[in-house]
Amino acid sequence: MENSKNLRQSSDFIQSLERGLQVIQAFSEETPKLTVSQAAKITGLSRPAVRRILLTLEALGFTESANGIYSLTARTLTLGYAYISSQNIWNIAVPIMREFVEKTGESCSISVLDGAEVIYVARVPANRIMSISLDVGSRLPAYASSMGQMLLACLPEEELHKVLDETPFKKYTENTIADKESMMEELDKVRERGWAGVDQQLEQGLRSIAVPIRRGDGSVIAAINCSAHAGRVSRKTLREEFLPLLRETSDRITQAVSISSGSSLGSL
């Protein structure tokens, strides 16, 4: 975090690139189409700057426009897939995750932390219908998800406070922990026991459990979870039956990646 701050103040920092990425990130599920004015309001950038950025992105094939309304094109997917394809650890993880799904009959996912959200980087769904549609690249609020709580609990204290201060807490269900003080208390418990569990905090009827995935040096690089319908899988089953299997799966992924890379995960 400190290194990132220093880089932003360096003469090597390209502010125009930062602004271009801000404009791309202004598009979301809630705002798939934007005018220049709307994108400027979301990013906090000036209208002329946003207009130039959108026109540049359109020339490069990353956006398209109709009657002054812009939307992203499929080409923007290459930005995300560049990360996924370069991180072969997630490709290696999928067969191991699939074994977990076959044993439990429930979905298994891996995500990394990005600010106040988690991003799914690997997922093996069970053959069941859920109202939340999740895939690689999906984002969820960290505070309301098991993987998010696991990853938040592993942050240094100063960084954790910063993330939670910038988190737009929202009450998704009556079980959602939607304030900083209560979340800090929950994260203390997660840190102490080494796993995170949410019971219908993000969606009614959905509960999940998560553990960390670590590098060879012990630092956390991601979280892996199991999610299930509350009417089908009890909290006791998650803790007593699925948690040991999930920990074993996490350990196997760490070992497989270490062997594949020819060194410890600390070198990745």
mmCIF file of N, CA and C in Angstrom, residues 30-90:
data_model
loop_
_atom_site.group_PDB
_atom_site.id
_atom_site.type_symbol
_atom_site.label_atom_id
_atom_site.label_comp_id
_atom_site.label_asym_id
_atom_site.label_seq_id
_atom_site.Cartn_x
_atom_site.Cartn_y
_atom_site.Cartn_z
ATOM 1 N N GLU A 30 -24.946 -1.904 -12.951
ATOM 2 C CA GLU A 30 -25.954 -0.877 -12.717
ATOM 3 C C GLU A 30 -25.886 0.229 -13.759
ATOM 4 N N THR A 31 -24.695 0.476 -14.304
ATOM 5 C CA THR A 31 -24.520 1.552 -15.294
ATOM 6 C C THR A 31 -23.791 1.017 -16.529
ATOM 7 N N PRO A 32 -24.449 0.173 -17.324
ATOM 8 C CA PRO A 32 -23.800 -0.414 -18.501
ATOM 9 C C PRO A 32 -23.654 0.568 -19.657
ATOM 10 N N LYS A 33 -24.464 1.630 -19.638
ATOM 11 C CA LYS A 33 -24.402 2.650 -20.688
ATOM 12 C C LYS A 33 -24.283 4.014 -20.026
ATOM 13 N N LEU A 34 -23.375 4.839 -20.530
ATOM 14 C CA LEU A 34 -23.115 6.135 -19.908
ATOM 15 C C LEU A 34 -22.930 7.231 -20.948
ATOM 16 N N THR A 35 -23.411 8.412 -20.627
ATOM 17 C CA THR A 35 -23.073 9.589 -21.421
ATOM 18 C C THR A 35 -21.767 10.156 -20.863
ATOM 19 N N VAL A 36 -21.203 11.116 -21.546
ATOM 20 C CA VAL A 36 -19.982 11.758 -21.057
ATOM 21 C C VAL A 36 -20.236 12.385 -19.690
ATOM 22 N N SER A 37 -21.360 13.055 -19.538
ATOM 23 C CA SER A 37 -21.693 13.720 -18.268
ATOM 24 C C SER A 37 -21.825 12.714 -17.128
ATOM 25 N N GLN A 38 -22.482 11.588 -17.405
ATOM 26 C CA GLN A 38 -22.663 10.570 -16.368
ATOM 27 C C GLN A 38 -21.322 9.963 -15.953
ATOM 28 N N ALA A 39 -20.463 9.668 -16.943
ATOM 29 C CA ALA A 39 -19.150 9.104 -16.636
ATOM 30 C C ALA A 39 -18.303 10.109 -15.864
ATOM 31 N N ALA A 40 -18.435 11.392 -16.202
ATOM 32 C CA ALA A 40 -17.685 12.433 -15.494
ATOM 33 C C ALA A 40 -18.125 12.520 -14.039
ATOM 34 N N LYS A 41 -19.425 12.388 -13.806
ATOM 35 C CA LYS A 41 -19.955 12.445 -12.439
ATOM 36 C C LYS A 41 -19.472 11.264 -11.605
ATOM 37 N N ILE A 42 -19.458 10.080 -12.195
ATOM 38 C CA ILE A 42 -19.033 8.876 -11.472
ATOM 39 C C ILE A 42 -17.541 8.927 -11.138
ATOM 40 N N THR A 43 -16.734 9.370 -12.089
ATOM 41 C CA THR A 43 -15.276 9.365 -11.902
ATOM 42 C C THR A 43 -14.750 10.606 -11.206
ATOM 43 N N GLY A 44 -15.517 11.699 -11.262
ATOM 44 C CA GLY A 44 -15.027 12.936 -10.682
ATOM 45 C C GLY A 44 -14.086 13.688 -11.606
ATOM 46 N N LEU A 45 -13.992 13.236 -12.857
ATOM 47 C CA LEU A 45 -13.137 13.887 -13.840
ATOM 48 C C LEU A 45 -13.937 14.931 -14.617
ATOM 49 N N SER A 46 -13.247 15.821 -15.297
ATOM 50 C CA SER A 46 -13.934 16.848 -16.073
ATOM 51 C C SER A 46 -14.577 16.237 -17.323
ATOM 52 N N ARG A 47 -15.622 16.878 -17.822
ATOM 53 C CA ARG A 47 -16.299 16.391 -19.025
ATOM 54 C C ARG A 47 -15.359 16.342 -20.235
ATOM 55 N N PRO A 48 -14.535 17.377 -20.474
ATOM 56 C CA PRO A 48 -13.624 17.309 -21.618
ATOM 57 C C PRO A 48 -12.646 16.137 -21.523
ATOM 58 N N ALA A 49 -12.140 15.882 -20.304
ATOM 59 C CA ALA A 49 -11.189 14.769 -20.124
ATOM 60 C C ALA A 49 -11.873 13.434 -20.399
ATOM 61 N N VAL A 50 -13.083 13.271 -19.868
ATOM 62 C CA VAL A 50 -13.828 12.027 -20.071
ATOM 63 C C VAL A 50 -14.167 11.838 -21.542
ATOM 64 N N ARG A 51 -14.546 12.901 -22.201
ATOM 65 C CA ARG A 51 -14.883 12.821 -23.627
ATOM 66 C C ARG A 51 -13.689 12.332 -24.433
ATOM 67 N N ARG A 52 -12.505 12.895 -24.168
ATOM 68 C CA ARG A 52 -11.298 12.476 -24.903
ATOM 69 C C ARG A 52 -10.970 11.016 -24.624
ATOM 70 N N ILE A 53 -11.135 10.619 -23.374
ATOM 71 C CA ILE A 53 -10.839 9.230 -23.001
ATOM 72 C C ILE A 53 -11.793 8.269 -23.702
ATOM 73 N N LEU A 54 -13.079 8.576 -23.695
ATOM 74 C CA LEU A 54 -14.069 7.703 -24.342
ATOM 75 C C LEU A 54 -13.845 7.621 -25.850
ATOM 76 N N LEU A 55 -13.490 8.747 -26.459
ATOM 77 C CA LEU A 55 -13.206 8.732 -27.895
ATOM 78 C C LEU A 55 -11.959 7.892 -28.192
ATOM 79 N N THR A 56 -10.961 7.977 -27.324
ATOM 80 C CA THR A 56 -9.747 7.174 -27.501
ATOM 81 C C THR A 56 -10.062 5.688 -27.344
ATOM 82 N N LEU A 57 -10.853 5.361 -26.319
ATOM 83 C CA LEU A 57 -11.239 3.964 -26.106
ATOM 84 C C LEU A 57 -12.056 3.439 -27.278
ATOM 85 N N GLU A 58 -12.899 4.311 -27.847
ATOM 86 C CA GLU A 58 -13.690 3.899 -29.007
ATOM 87 C C GLU A 58 -12.789 3.643 -30.209
ATOM 88 N N ALA A 59 -11.785 4.480 -30.399
ATOM 89 C CA ALA A 59 -10.849 4.298 -31.513
ATOM 90 C C ALA A 59 -10.062 2.997 -31.357
ATOM 91 N N LEU A 60 -9.820 2.604 -30.107
ATOM 92 C CA LEU A 60 -9.070 1.376 -29.834
ATOM 93 C C LEU A 60 -9.968 0.141 -29.783
ATOM 94 N N GLY A 61 -11.276 0.351 -29.870
ATOM 95 C CA GLY A 61 -12.200 -0.781 -29.899
ATOM 96 C C GLY A 61 -12.708 -1.236 -28.549
ATOM 97 N N PHE A 62 -12.459 -0.437 -27.496
ATOM 98 C CA PHE A 62 -12.891 -0.837 -26.158
ATOM 99 C C PHE A 62 -14.267 -0.283 -25.788
ATOM 100 N N THR A 63 -14.727 0.743 -26.496
ATOM 101 C CA THR A 63 -16.074 1.261 -26.286
ATOM 102 C C THR A 63 -16.744 1.477 -27.640
ATOM 103 N N GLU A 64 -18.057 1.620 -27.596
ATOM 104 C CA GLU A 64 -18.818 1.980 -28.781
ATOM 105 C C GLU A 64 -19.882 2.985 -28.359
ATOM 106 N N SER A 65 -20.345 3.790 -29.293
ATOM 107 C CA SER A 65 -21.316 4.819 -28.927
ATOM 108 C C SER A 65 -22.456 4.888 -29.931
ATOM 109 N N ALA A 66 -23.587 5.368 -29.417
ATOM 110 C CA ALA A 66 -24.767 5.604 -30.256
ATOM 111 C C ALA A 66 -25.524 6.772 -29.653
ATOM 112 N N ASN A 67 -25.666 7.845 -30.438
ATOM 113 C CA ASN A 67 -26.376 9.039 -29.977
ATOM 114 C C ASN A 67 -25.788 9.604 -28.678
ATOM 115 N N GLY A 68 -24.462 9.552 -28.583
ATOM 116 C CA GLY A 68 -23.799 10.128 -27.420
ATOM 117 C C GLY A 68 -23.809 9.263 -26.183
ATOM 118 N N ILE A 69 -24.273 8.024 -26.311
ATOM 119 C CA ILE A 69 -24.297 7.094 -25.175
ATOM 120 C C ILE A 69 -23.262 5.998 -25.421
ATOM 121 N N TYR A 70 -22.377 5.822 -24.471
ATOM 122 C CA TYR A 70 -21.264 4.877 -24.617
ATOM 123 C C TYR A 70 -21.508 3.583 -23.840
ATOM 124 N N SER A 71 -20.943 2.506 -24.361
ATOM 125 C CA SER A 71 -20.950 1.221 -23.655
ATOM 126 C C SER A 71 -19.650 0.501 -23.975
ATOM 127 N N LEU A 72 -19.257 -0.402 -23.103
ATOM 128 C CA LEU A 72 -18.044 -1.174 -23.328
ATOM 129 C C LEU A 72 -18.286 -2.241 -24.389
ATOM 130 N N THR A 73 -17.241 -2.628 -25.088
ATOM 131 C CA THR A 73 -17.332 -3.720 -26.051
ATOM 132 C C THR A 73 -16.722 -4.981 -25.445
ATOM 133 N N ALA A 74 -16.899 -6.087 -26.129
ATOM 134 C CA ALA A 74 -16.358 -7.353 -25.649
ATOM 135 C C ALA A 74 -14.834 -7.331 -25.562
ATOM 136 N N ARG A 75 -14.220 -6.376 -26.254
ATOM 137 C CA ARG A 75 -12.752 -6.322 -26.240
ATOM 138 C C ARG A 75 -12.211 -6.033 -24.842
ATOM 139 N N THR A 76 -13.001 -5.381 -23.995
ATOM 140 C CA THR A 76 -12.524 -5.096 -22.644
ATOM 141 C C THR A 76 -12.300 -6.371 -21.846
ATOM 142 N N LEU A 77 -12.945 -7.474 -22.278
ATOM 143 C CA LEU A 77 -12.729 -8.753 -21.600
ATOM 144 C C LEU A 77 -11.272 -9.181 -21.680
ATOM 145 N N THR A 78 -10.562 -8.739 -22.728
ATOM 146 C CA THR A 78 -9.166 -9.136 -22.869
ATOM 147 C C THR A 78 -8.314 -8.610 -21.722
ATOM 148 N N LEU A 79 -8.734 -7.512 -21.108
ATOM 149 C CA LEU A 79 -7.990 -6.953 -19.984
ATOM 150 C C LEU A 79 -8.039 -7.901 -18.788
ATOM 151 N N GLY A 80 -9.254 -8.432 -18.528
ATOM 152 C CA GLY A 80 -9.387 -9.360 -17.421
ATOM 153 C C GLY A 80 -8.770 -10.712 -17.719
ATOM 154 N N TYR A 81 -8.968 -11.198 -18.945
ATOM 155 C CA TYR A 81 -8.432 -12.505 -19.298
ATOM 156 C C TYR A 81 -6.905 -12.493 -19.354
ATOM 157 N N ALA A 82 -6.322 -11.325 -19.597
ATOM 158 C CA ALA A 82 -4.864 -11.229 -19.580
ATOM 159 C C ALA A 82 -4.338 -11.577 -18.198
ATOM 160 N N TYR A 83 -5.046 -11.103 -17.172
ATOM 161 C CA TYR A 83 -4.650 -11.437 -15.798
ATOM 162 C C TYR A 83 -4.859 -12.920 -15.518
ATOM 163 N N ILE A 84 -6.056 -13.395 -15.859
ATOM 164 C CA ILE A 84 -6.384 -14.788 -15.543
ATOM 165 C C ILE A 84 -5.440 -15.761 -16.240
ATOM 166 N N SER A 85 -5.156 -15.512 -17.521
ATOM 167 C CA SER A 85 -4.289 -16.422 -18.269
ATOM 168 C C SER A 85 -2.844 -16.350 -17.792
ATOM 169 N N SER A 86 -2.454 -15.192 -17.256
ATOM 170 C CA SER A 86 -1.069 -15.064 -16.775
ATOM 171 C C SER A 86 -0.898 -15.693 -15.406
ATOM 172 N N GLN A 87 -2.004 -15.856 -14.678
ATOM 173 C CA GLN A 87 -1.938 -16.456 -13.349
ATOM 174 C C GLN A 87 -2.333 -17.927 -13.452
ATOM 175 N N ASN A 88 -1.400 -18.763 -13.901
ATOM 176 C CA ASN A 88 -1.732 -20.158 -14.150
ATOM 177 C C ASN A 88 -2.095 -20.917 -12.887
ATOM 178 N N ILE A 89 -1.900 -20.292 -11.728
ATOM 179 C CA ILE A 89 -2.276 -20.954 -10.481
ATOM 180 C C ILE A 89 -3.771 -21.254 -10.451
ATOM 181 N N TRP A 90 -4.575 -20.403 -11.054
ATOM 182 C CA TRP A 90 -6.014 -20.641 -11.016
ATOM 183 C C TRP A 90 -6.406 -21.765 -11.975
#
